[in-house]
Amino acid sequence: MNSSYSILPYALLLALLLGWALSSLDRSITDQLGQRSGVQSLKDVESQFGQGLTVAVLGGYRSIAANLIWLSKNQEWEERDVAGTLGKIALATSIDPRPEMFWLNGARILANDMPTWVVGLENAEQLEITDEGRAIARQYAERALAFLEESREYQSGNPRMHIESGMIYWKKLDDVESAAASFKAAIDTGGAPYFAYRLYGELLIELGLKHEALRLLQSHYETLPDDFLEAMKPVVGDRIRLLKRELNIAD
Amino acid sequence: MSVGGDKLNWSLSRTLVIASNTFREAVRMKLFLGMTGLAICALASSFLFREFNFGSSELKFIADFGFGGMTVFGSALAIIVTAQLLLGEIEHRTAMTLLAKPVYRSEFVLGKFLGVWVTVACFIGMLTLCLVLALWMRESSIRLDYPEEIEQGQSLVHYGGILWFSLAQVFRIGILCALVTLFSTYATSSIFAMVMGVLVWIVGQLQHVATEAGGVVENLVLKTIYSVMGYALPNFHLFDVGEGLAMGEALPISLVGKLLIYGVLYSVFYLAVATASFNRREL
């Protein structure tokens, strides 16, 4: 009787043919589920293999694994260990990149806490006074922005990532133009919170684009509910009236 | 095969007898009982861990635990039980006793596959039941705690979605069982079949990346490797339909049909190769 191994080459050939024949069905299911992994370069291949491996090995348990790693990061955060905290943040987001909380809080730790750890709490004012301090603050702010940029792959359609970028550009880097662009991106993404519109309006005013700010606030005002405190409709209304007065536009 | 001069017909009833014996043997295995207990305990632990959930709603967190149990424990069970039951019969020579009777080798292979597949499907069914119960209990508790926040008649959990997910896992497990059956037909040890099963499980989960990478990279050698990987193995990632199913995302019937066709075609192919391989094997 022939050995079982003798059919393996034929089996492999038939498997390739079957795979080729079913590739259109595979693509159809993938498109219907929206599962394209977005591989566009060799670099993407490495990160997607990592993600795929995590899903394969942990399945639905990856969320608890990532959550526990995030919790354990607090130990390094309390000790003001920059490398340790960065490592745990990177590990949590690589195991489970779905929670927005990891990305937002990771960026905030990078931009706000780490510069203080580097210069020391007692020298925190140096971050705004001395050139060296400002350079450290800028360095970590840019790292936070790069970190948020990584999140786009997993958080596309989430306006909060753009809002966080906008706040870093505005408050940490004094880059009002980039901050305004980020807030615009948040609004264009859809589902942006009410305050994003108000802040975008303020940024436009700071850039000297008062007419554009007025148009934005007016169109936003029309959409605001009357009885929802968070919408701050009266505040938006007051801002519109103030802008009209500055621009000499009748009510 | 001839018996007393008359050609023996291939019989589904003989196959089902082998399948039912395999099923009885599988559910009595300590491994099966241990895995079931472990998966249910893991699901129950989601109630303890919910305080450590940061990324999603509590109910989705519990659903993730249940889905994780089905995929991880279900796949592990499929690989180990298939290898142990099929190769165990060959190693202990009980297969020779069975095949000395008027039984086709294909009936034996198919019977073993069906027995294991039904066993793991039962495991997924039990876990599904536990998950539905866990979610229903927590949903009821949330309704009692926050009656004004939730509209009357509004369901926080889409139980139908959970059933669809379980069905998708049964299809996936079918392919995995068929693959491990194939490895078992020419392997000389159950460890080899299990290791191959785990490798194929992982590589099958990465198949979609290889397929896309094959279209992107320019290096001819890498392109060939990725393309071969992409075509030679089934794409298990297709069956990861669980992200939002429990929370109301719809799964179209057409998609379920496509997954069924995909699963059946691959399972039939691997079983056919397994049969051909086993026919050539000296016991």
Coordinates of C-alpha atoms in Angstrom, one line a residue:
Chain A
M1 CA 0.0 0.0 0.0
N2 CA 1.4 3.5 -0.9
S3 CA 2.4 5.9 1.9
S4 CA -0.1 8.6 2.9
Y5 CA 2.6 11.2 2.2
S6 CA 2.5 10.5 -1.5
I7 CA -0.8 12.4 -1.9
L8 CA 0.4 15.6 -0.1
P9 CA 1.7 17.4 -3.2
Y10 CA -1.6 16.7 -5.0
A11 CA -3.5 17.8 -1.9
L12 CA -1.5 21.1 -1.8
L13 CA -2.2 21.8 -5.4
L14 CA -5.9 21.1 -5.0
A15 CA -5.9 23.3 -1.8
L16 CA -4.4 26.1 -3.9
L17 CA -7.0 25.6 -6.6
L18 CA -9.8 25.6 -4.0
G19 CA -8.4 28.7 -2.3
W20 CA -8.2 30.5 -5.7
A21 CA -11.8 29.3 -6.5
L22 CA -13.1 30.5 -3.2
S23 CA -11.1 33.8 -3.2
S24 CA -14.1 35.7 -4.6
L25 CA -16.4 34.3 -1.9
D26 CA -13.7 35.2 0.7
R27 CA -13.5 38.8 -0.6
S28 CA -17.3 39.1 -0.7
I29 CA -17.6 38.0 3.0
T30 CA -14.6 40.3 4.0
D31 CA -16.2 43.3 2.3
Q32 CA -19.6 42.6 3.8
L33 CA -18.0 42.4 7.3
G34 CA -15.7 45.4 6.6
Q35 CA -12.7 43.3 7.7
R36 CA -10.0 44.7 5.3
S37 CA -6.9 44.9 7.4
G38 CA -5.6 47.9 5.4
V39 CA -2.2 46.5 4.5
Q40 CA -0.6 49.0 2.3
S41 CA 3.1 48.4 2.9
L42 CA 5.5 45.9 4.3
K43 CA 5.5 47.8 7.6
D44 CA 1.8 47.3 7.8
V45 CA 2.2 43.6 7.4
E46 CA 4.2 43.3 10.6
S47 CA 1.6 45.2 12.7
Q48 CA -1.3 43.3 11.2
F49 CA 0.3 40.0 11.7
G50 CA 0.8 41.0 15.4
Q51 CA -2.9 42.0 15.7
G52 CA -4.0 38.8 13.9
L53 CA -1.9 36.7 16.3
T54 CA -3.4 38.4 19.3
V55 CA -6.9 37.8 18.1
A56 CA -6.0 34.2 17.2
V57 CA -4.5 33.4 20.6
L58 CA -6.6 35.4 23.0
G59 CA -9.9 35.9 21.1
G60 CA -12.4 37.7 23.2
Y61 CA -10.1 37.6 26.2
R62 CA -7.8 40.2 24.7
S63 CA -9.9 43.0 26.2
I64 CA -9.4 41.7 29.8
A65 CA -5.7 41.1 29.1
A66 CA -5.3 44.7 27.9
N67 CA -7.4 46.1 30.7
L68 CA -5.3 44.4 33.3
I69 CA -2.1 45.6 31.7
W70 CA -3.6 49.1 31.7
L71 CA -4.4 48.8 35.4
S72 CA -0.9 47.6 36.1
K73 CA 0.5 50.6 34.3
N74 CA -0.6 52.7 37.3
Q75 CA 2.3 51.2 39.3
E76 CA 4.8 52.7 36.8
W77 CA 2.8 55.9 36.6
E78 CA 3.0 56.4 40.4
E79 CA 6.7 55.8 40.3
R80 CA 7.0 58.3 37.4
D81 CA 8.8 55.7 35.4
V82 CA 8.7 57.1 31.8
A83 CA 10.0 53.9 30.0
G84 CA 7.9 51.5 32.1
T85 CA 4.7 53.6 31.6
L86 CA 5.4 54.0 27.9
G87 CA 5.9 50.2 27.5
K88 CA 2.7 49.3 29.3
I89 CA 0.7 51.9 27.2
A90 CA 2.2 50.5 24.0
L91 CA 1.4 46.9 25.1
A92 CA -2.2 47.6 26.1
T93 CA -2.9 49.4 22.8
S94 CA -1.3 46.7 20.8
I95 CA -3.2 43.9 22.5
D96 CA -6.5 45.7 22.2
P97 CA -6.6 48.9 20.2
R98 CA -10.4 49.2 20.4
P99 CA -10.9 51.2 23.6
E100 CA -10.6 54.9 23.0
M101 CA -9.8 55.4 26.6
F102 CA -6.3 53.8 26.2
W103 CA -5.4 56.2 23.4
L104 CA -6.8 59.4 25.0
N105 CA -5.3 58.8 28.4
G106 CA -2.1 57.6 26.9
A107 CA -1.8 60.8 25.0
R108 CA -2.6 62.9 28.1
I109 CA 0.0 61.1 30.1
L110 CA 2.6 61.7 27.4
A111 CA 1.8 65.3 26.8
N112 CA 1.0 66.4 30.4
D113 CA 2.7 64.1 32.9
M114 CA 5.9 62.9 31.4
P115 CA 7.5 66.4 30.8
T116 CA 7.0 67.0 34.6
W117 CA 8.6 63.7 35.5
V118 CA 11.6 64.5 33.3
V119 CA 12.3 67.9 34.9
G120 CA 11.0 67.0 38.3
L121 CA 7.8 68.3 40.0
E122 CA 9.7 71.0 41.9
N123 CA 11.0 72.4 38.6
A124 CA 7.7 72.1 36.7
E125 CA 7.6 75.9 35.9
Q126 CA 10.8 75.4 33.8
L127 CA 8.6 73.8 31.1
E128 CA 7.2 77.2 30.3
I129 CA 10.1 79.5 31.3
T130 CA 13.4 78.1 30.1
D131 CA 14.3 77.1 26.5
E132 CA 15.3 73.6 27.7
G133 CA 12.1 73.1 29.5
R134 CA 10.0 74.2 26.5
A135 CA 12.0 71.9 24.3
I136 CA 11.1 68.9 26.6
A137 CA 7.5 69.9 26.7
R138 CA 7.4 70.2 22.9
Q139 CA 9.2 66.8 22.5
Y140 CA 6.6 65.0 24.6
A141 CA 3.7 66.9 23.0
E142 CA 4.9 65.7 19.6
R143 CA 5.2 62.1 20.9
A144 CA 1.6 62.4 22.1
L145 CA 0.5 63.5 18.6
A146 CA 2.4 60.7 17.0
F147 CA 0.7 58.3 19.4
L148 CA -2.7 59.6 18.5
E149 CA -1.8 59.3 14.8
E150 CA -1.3 55.6 15.4
S151 CA -4.8 55.3 16.7
R152 CA -6.3 56.5 13.4
E153 CA -6.1 52.9 12.0
Y154 CA -8.3 51.6 14.8
Q155 CA -10.3 54.6 15.7
S156 CA -11.3 56.0 12.4
G157 CA -14.7 57.6 12.7
N158 CA -13.9 58.7 16.3
P159 CA -13.9 62.5 16.6
R160 CA -12.4 62.4 20.1
M161 CA -8.9 61.5 18.7
H162 CA -9.0 64.7 16.6
I163 CA -10.2 66.7 19.6
E164 CA -7.4 65.4 21.7
S165 CA -4.9 66.3 19.0
G166 CA -6.4 69.7 18.7
M167 CA -6.1 70.4 22.5
I168 CA -2.4 69.3 22.4
Y169 CA -1.7 71.6 19.4
W170 CA -3.4 74.5 21.1
K171 CA -2.3 74.2 24.7
K172 CA 1.1 72.5 24.5
L173 CA 2.4 73.7 21.1
D174 CA 0.7 77.0 20.7
D175 CA -0.1 76.0 17.1
V176 CA -3.6 77.5 16.7
E177 CA -3.8 76.8 13.0
S178 CA -3.1 73.0 13.4
A179 CA -5.5 73.0 16.4
A180 CA -8.2 74.5 14.3
A181 CA -7.6 71.9 11.5
S182 CA -7.9 69.1 14.1
F183 CA -11.2 70.5 15.5
K184 CA -12.5 70.8 11.9
A185 CA -11.5 67.2 11.3
A186 CA -13.4 66.2 14.5
I187 CA -16.5 68.0 13.3
D188 CA -16.3 66.6 9.8
T189 CA -15.9 63.1 11.2
G190 CA -19.4 63.4 12.7
G191 CA -20.6 62.8 16.2
A192 CA -18.4 65.5 17.7
P193 CA -19.5 66.7 21.2
Y194 CA -21.1 70.2 21.5
F195 CA -18.0 71.8 23.0
A196 CA -15.9 70.9 19.8
Y197 CA -18.0 73.4 17.9
R198 CA -17.6 76.1 20.5
L199 CA -13.8 75.6 20.7
Y200 CA -13.5 75.5 17.0
G201 CA -15.3 78.8 16.8
E202 CA -12.9 80.3 19.4
L203 CA -9.9 79.1 17.4
L204 CA -11.2 80.7 14.2
I205 CA -11.6 83.9 16.1
E206 CA -8.0 83.7 17.4
L207 CA -6.9 83.1 13.8
G208 CA -8.8 86.3 12.8
L209 CA -11.4 84.4 10.8
K210 CA -14.4 86.0 12.6
H211 CA -16.8 85.7 9.7
E212 CA -16.2 82.0 9.4
A213 CA -16.6 81.6 13.1
L214 CA -19.9 83.5 13.0
R215 CA -21.2 81.2 10.2
L216 CA -20.1 78.1 12.1
L217 CA -21.8 79.2 15.3
Q218 CA -24.9 80.3 13.6
S219 CA -25.4 76.9 11.8
H220 CA -24.4 75.1 15.0
Y221 CA -27.0 77.2 17.0
E222 CA -29.8 76.0 14.8
T223 CA -29.1 72.3 15.7
L224 CA -28.9 72.9 19.5
P225 CA -31.7 71.5 21.8
D226 CA -33.3 74.0 24.1
D227 CA -33.4 71.9 27.2
F228 CA -30.0 70.2 27.3
L229 CA -27.5 71.9 29.6
E230 CA -24.4 70.5 27.8
A231 CA -25.4 72.1 24.6
M232 CA -25.0 75.6 26.3
K233 CA -27.4 77.1 23.8
P234 CA -27.6 80.5 25.6
V235 CA -23.8 80.7 25.7
V236 CA -23.5 80.1 22.0
G237 CA -26.3 82.7 21.4
D238 CA -24.4 85.2 23.5
R239 CA -21.2 84.5 21.5
I240 CA -23.0 85.0 18.2
R241 CA -24.4 88.4 19.4
L242 CA -20.9 89.5 20.5
L243 CA -19.4 88.5 17.2
K244 CA -22.1 90.4 15.3
R245 CA -21.4 93.5 17.4
E246 CA -17.6 93.2 16.6
L247 CA -18.3 92.7 12.9
N248 CA -21.0 95.5 12.9
I249 CA -23.6 93.1 11.7
A250 CA -27.2 93.9 12.6
D251 CA -29.1 91.3 14.7
Chain B
M1 CA -15.1 -3.9 -0.9
S2 CA -16.8 -7.2 -1.3
V3 CA -18.6 -9.2 1.3
G4 CA -19.6 -12.8 0.4
G5 CA -19.2 -11.9 -3.3
D6 CA -21.5 -8.9 -3.2
K7 CA -20.1 -5.4 -3.3
L8 CA -20.6 -3.6 0.1
N9 CA -22.5 -0.3 -0.4
W10 CA -21.2 2.8 1.4
S11 CA -23.5 3.3 4.4
L12 CA -24.5 6.5 6.2
S13 CA -25.9 4.4 9.0
R14 CA -22.5 2.8 9.7
T15 CA -21.0 6.2 9.6
L16 CA -23.5 7.5 12.1
V17 CA -22.9 4.5 14.4
I18 CA -19.2 5.4 14.5
A19 CA -20.1 9.0 15.0
S20 CA -22.4 8.3 17.9
N21 CA -19.7 6.1 19.6
T22 CA -17.1 8.8 19.0
F23 CA -19.5 11.4 20.5
R24 CA -20.1 9.2 23.6
E25 CA -16.4 8.6 24.0
A26 CA -15.6 12.3 23.6
V27 CA -18.1 13.7 26.1
R28 CA -16.8 11.2 28.7
M29 CA -13.3 12.5 28.3
K30 CA -11.9 14.4 31.3
L31 CA -10.6 17.0 28.9
F32 CA -14.1 17.8 27.6
L33 CA -15.5 18.2 31.1
G34 CA -12.5 20.2 32.2
M35 CA -12.6 22.6 29.3
T36 CA -16.4 23.1 29.7
G37 CA -15.9 23.8 33.4
L38 CA -13.0 26.1 32.7
A39 CA -14.9 28.1 30.0
I40 CA -18.0 28.5 32.2
C41 CA -15.8 29.6 35.2
A42 CA -14.0 32.1 32.9
L43 CA -17.4 33.4 31.8
A44 CA -18.5 33.7 35.4
S45 CA -15.3 35.6 36.3
S46 CA -16.4 38.4 33.9
F47 CA -18.8 39.5 36.6
L48 CA -15.8 39.9 39.0
F49 CA -13.6 41.6 36.4
R50 CA -16.3 44.1 35.2
E51 CA -14.8 46.6 37.6
F52 CA -11.6 46.5 35.5
N53 CA -13.4 47.1 32.3
F54 CA -12.4 50.4 30.7
G55 CA -13.1 50.1 27.0
S56 CA -16.7 49.1 26.5
S57 CA -20.1 48.7 28.0
E58 CA -20.4 46.1 30.8
L59 CA -22.7 43.9 28.8
K60 CA -20.3 43.9 25.8
F61 CA -17.5 43.0 28.2
I62 CA -19.4 39.9 29.4
A63 CA -20.2 39.0 25.8
D64 CA -16.5 39.3 24.9
F65 CA -15.7 36.8 27.6
G66 CA -18.3 34.4 26.3
F67 CA -17.1 34.8 22.7
G68 CA -13.5 34.4 23.8
G69 CA -14.4 31.1 25.5
M70 CA -16.1 29.8 22.3
T71 CA -13.2 30.6 20.1
V72 CA -10.2 29.8 22.3
F73 CA -11.6 26.8 24.2
G74 CA -13.7 25.6 21.4
S75 CA -10.7 25.6 19.0
A76 CA -8.4 23.9 21.6
L77 CA -11.0 21.3 22.3
A78 CA -11.5 20.6 18.5
I79 CA -7.8 20.1 18.0
I80 CA -7.1 17.9 21.0
V81 CA -10.2 15.8 20.9
T82 CA -9.9 15.1 17.1
A83 CA -6.2 14.1 17.4
Q84 CA -6.7 12.0 20.5
L85 CA -9.7 10.1 19.3
L86 CA -8.6 9.4 15.8
L87 CA -4.9 8.7 16.5
G88 CA -5.7 7.0 19.7
E89 CA -7.7 4.4 17.8
I90 CA -4.7 3.9 15.5
E91 CA -2.1 3.8 18.2
H92 CA -4.1 1.4 20.4
R93 CA -4.9 -0.8 17.3
T94 CA -8.6 -0.6 17.9
A95 CA -9.0 0.9 14.4
M96 CA -7.7 -2.4 13.0
T97 CA -10.4 -4.4 14.8
L98 CA -13.0 -2.0 13.5
L99 CA -11.7 -1.9 9.9
A100 CA -11.4 -5.7 9.8
K101 CA -15.2 -5.7 9.8
P102 CA -17.1 -4.5 6.6
V103 CA -16.5 -0.8 7.2
Y104 CA -15.1 1.5 4.6
R105 CA -12.1 3.6 5.8
S106 CA -14.0 6.7 4.5
E107 CA -16.9 5.8 6.8
F108 CA -14.5 5.5 9.7
V109 CA -12.9 8.9 8.9
L110 CA -16.2 10.7 8.4
G111 CA -17.8 9.0 11.4
K112 CA -14.9 10.2 13.6
F113 CA -15.1 13.7 12.2
L114 CA -18.9 13.9 12.7
G115 CA -18.6 12.6 16.3
V116 CA -16.0 15.2 17.3
W117 CA -17.7 18.0 15.4
V118 CA -21.0 17.3 17.2
T119 CA -19.1 17.2 20.5
V120 CA -17.5 20.6 20.1
A121 CA -20.8 22.0 18.7
C122 CA -22.4 20.8 22.0
F123 CA -19.7 22.5 23.9
I124 CA -20.4 25.8 22.0
G125 CA -24.1 25.3 22.6
M126 CA -23.6 24.9 26.3
L127 CA -21.4 28.0 26.5
T128 CA -23.9 29.9 24.4
L129 CA -26.6 29.0 26.9
C130 CA -24.5 30.1 29.8
L131 CA -23.6 33.4 28.0
V132 CA -27.2 34.1 27.3
L133 CA -28.1 33.4 30.9
A134 CA -25.3 35.6 32.2
L135 CA -26.3 38.5 29.9
W136 CA -30.0 38.1 30.8
M137 CA -29.2 38.2 34.5
R138 CA -27.0 41.3 34.2
E139 CA -29.5 43.0 31.9
S140 CA -32.3 42.4 34.4
S141 CA -30.2 43.7 37.2
I142 CA -29.4 46.9 35.2
R143 CA -33.1 47.4 34.5
L144 CA -33.9 47.2 38.2
D145 CA -31.1 49.6 39.1
Y146 CA -31.8 52.2 36.4
P147 CA -35.5 51.9 35.4
E148 CA -35.8 55.5 34.1
E149 CA -32.7 55.2 31.8
I150 CA -34.0 52.3 29.8
E151 CA -37.2 52.4 27.7
Q152 CA -39.8 49.8 28.4
G153 CA -39.4 47.0 25.9
Q154 CA -36.0 48.1 24.8
S155 CA -33.5 45.3 24.8
L156 CA -29.9 46.0 25.7
V157 CA -28.6 42.8 24.3
H158 CA -29.2 41.3 20.9
Y159 CA -29.6 37.6 21.8
G160 CA -30.1 36.6 18.2
G161 CA -26.7 38.0 17.4
I162 CA -25.1 35.7 20.0
L163 CA -26.8 32.7 18.4
W164 CA -25.4 33.8 15.0
F165 CA -21.9 34.1 16.4
S166 CA -22.2 30.6 17.9
L167 CA -23.3 29.3 14.5
A168 CA -20.3 30.9 12.8
Q169 CA -18.0 29.2 15.4
V170 CA -19.6 25.8 14.6
F171 CA -18.7 26.4 11.0
R172 CA -15.2 27.4 11.8
I173 CA -14.7 24.4 14.2
G174 CA -15.9 22.1 11.3
I175 CA -13.0 23.3 9.1
L176 CA -10.5 22.9 12.0
C177 CA -11.8 19.4 12.9
A178 CA -11.5 18.4 9.2
L179 CA -7.9 19.7 9.1
V180 CA -6.8 17.9 12.2
T181 CA -8.5 14.8 10.9
L182 CA -6.4 15.1 7.8
F183 CA -3.2 15.5 9.8
S184 CA -4.2 12.6 12.0
T185 CA -4.5 10.3 9.0
Y186 CA -0.8 10.4 8.3
A187 CA 0.7 11.5 11.6
T188 CA 2.4 8.9 13.7
S189 CA 1.8 10.7 17.0
S190 CA -1.1 12.7 18.4
I191 CA 1.3 15.5 19.5
F192 CA 2.3 16.1 15.8
A193 CA -1.3 16.3 14.8
M194 CA -2.1 18.7 17.7
V195 CA 0.9 21.0 17.0
M196 CA 0.0 21.1 13.3
G197 CA -3.6 21.9 14.2
V198 CA -2.5 24.8 16.4
L199 CA -0.2 26.1 13.7
V200 CA -2.9 26.0 11.1
W201 CA -5.4 27.7 13.5
I202 CA -3.0 30.6 14.0
V203 CA -1.8 30.8 10.4
G204 CA -5.5 30.5 9.3
Q205 CA -6.3 33.5 11.5
L206 CA -3.5 35.5 9.7
Q207 CA -4.4 34.3 6.2
H208 CA -6.2 37.5 5.4
V209 CA -3.1 39.6 6.1
A210 CA -1.0 37.3 3.9
T211 CA -3.6 37.6 1.1
E212 CA -3.5 41.4 1.2
A213 CA 0.2 41.5 1.6
G214 CA 0.7 39.4 -1.5
G215 CA -1.0 42.1 -3.5
V216 CA 1.1 44.9 -2.0
V217 CA 4.8 43.7 -1.7
E218 CA 7.0 43.9 -4.7
N219 CA 9.7 41.3 -3.7
L220 CA 8.8 38.2 -5.8
V221 CA 9.9 35.7 -3.2
L222 CA 7.8 37.3 -0.5
K223 CA 4.9 37.8 -2.9
T224 CA 4.9 34.1 -3.7
I225 CA 5.1 33.1 -0.1
Y226 CA 2.2 35.3 0.9
S227 CA 0.1 34.2 -2.1
V228 CA 0.7 30.5 -1.3
M229 CA -0.2 31.2 2.3
G230 CA -3.3 33.1 1.2
Y231 CA -4.6 30.5 -1.2
A232 CA -3.5 27.2 0.5
L233 CA -5.3 27.8 3.9
P234 CA -8.8 28.8 4.9
N235 CA -9.4 32.2 6.3
F236 CA -10.5 31.8 9.9
H237 CA -10.7 35.5 10.3
L238 CA -14.0 35.5 8.3
F239 CA -15.7 33.8 11.3
D240 CA -14.7 36.6 13.7
V241 CA -18.1 38.2 13.4
G242 CA -18.6 38.9 17.1
E243 CA -17.4 42.5 17.6
G244 CA -20.9 44.1 17.8
L245 CA -23.3 41.2 17.4
A246 CA -24.4 41.1 21.0
M247 CA -25.0 44.8 21.0
G248 CA -27.4 44.9 18.1
E249 CA -25.2 44.9 15.0
A250 CA -27.1 42.8 12.3
L251 CA -25.7 39.8 10.6
P252 CA -27.4 39.4 7.2
I253 CA -28.8 36.0 6.3
S254 CA -26.8 36.1 3.1
L255 CA -23.6 36.4 5.1
V256 CA -24.5 33.3 7.2
G257 CA -25.2 31.4 4.0
K258 CA -21.8 32.4 2.5
L259 CA -20.0 31.4 5.7
L260 CA -21.9 28.0 5.6
I261 CA -20.9 27.4 2.0
Y262 CA -17.3 28.4 2.8
G263 CA -17.2 26.1 5.8
V264 CA -18.8 23.2 4.1
L265 CA -16.6 23.4 1.0
Y266 CA -13.4 23.5 3.0
S267 CA -14.5 20.8 5.4
V268 CA -15.6 18.5 2.5
F269 CA -12.2 19.1 0.8
Y270 CA -10.1 18.3 3.8
L271 CA -12.2 15.2 4.6
A272 CA -11.8 14.0 1.0
V273 CA -8.0 14.3 1.3
A274 CA -8.1 12.7 4.7
T275 CA -10.0 9.8 3.3
A276 CA -7.5 9.4 0.4
S277 CA -4.6 9.6 2.9
F278 CA -6.1 7.1 5.3
N279 CA -6.8 4.7 2.4
R280 CA -3.1 4.6 1.8
R281 CA -2.1 4.3 5.4
E282 CA -0.7 1.0 6.7
L283 CA -2.2 0.3 10.1

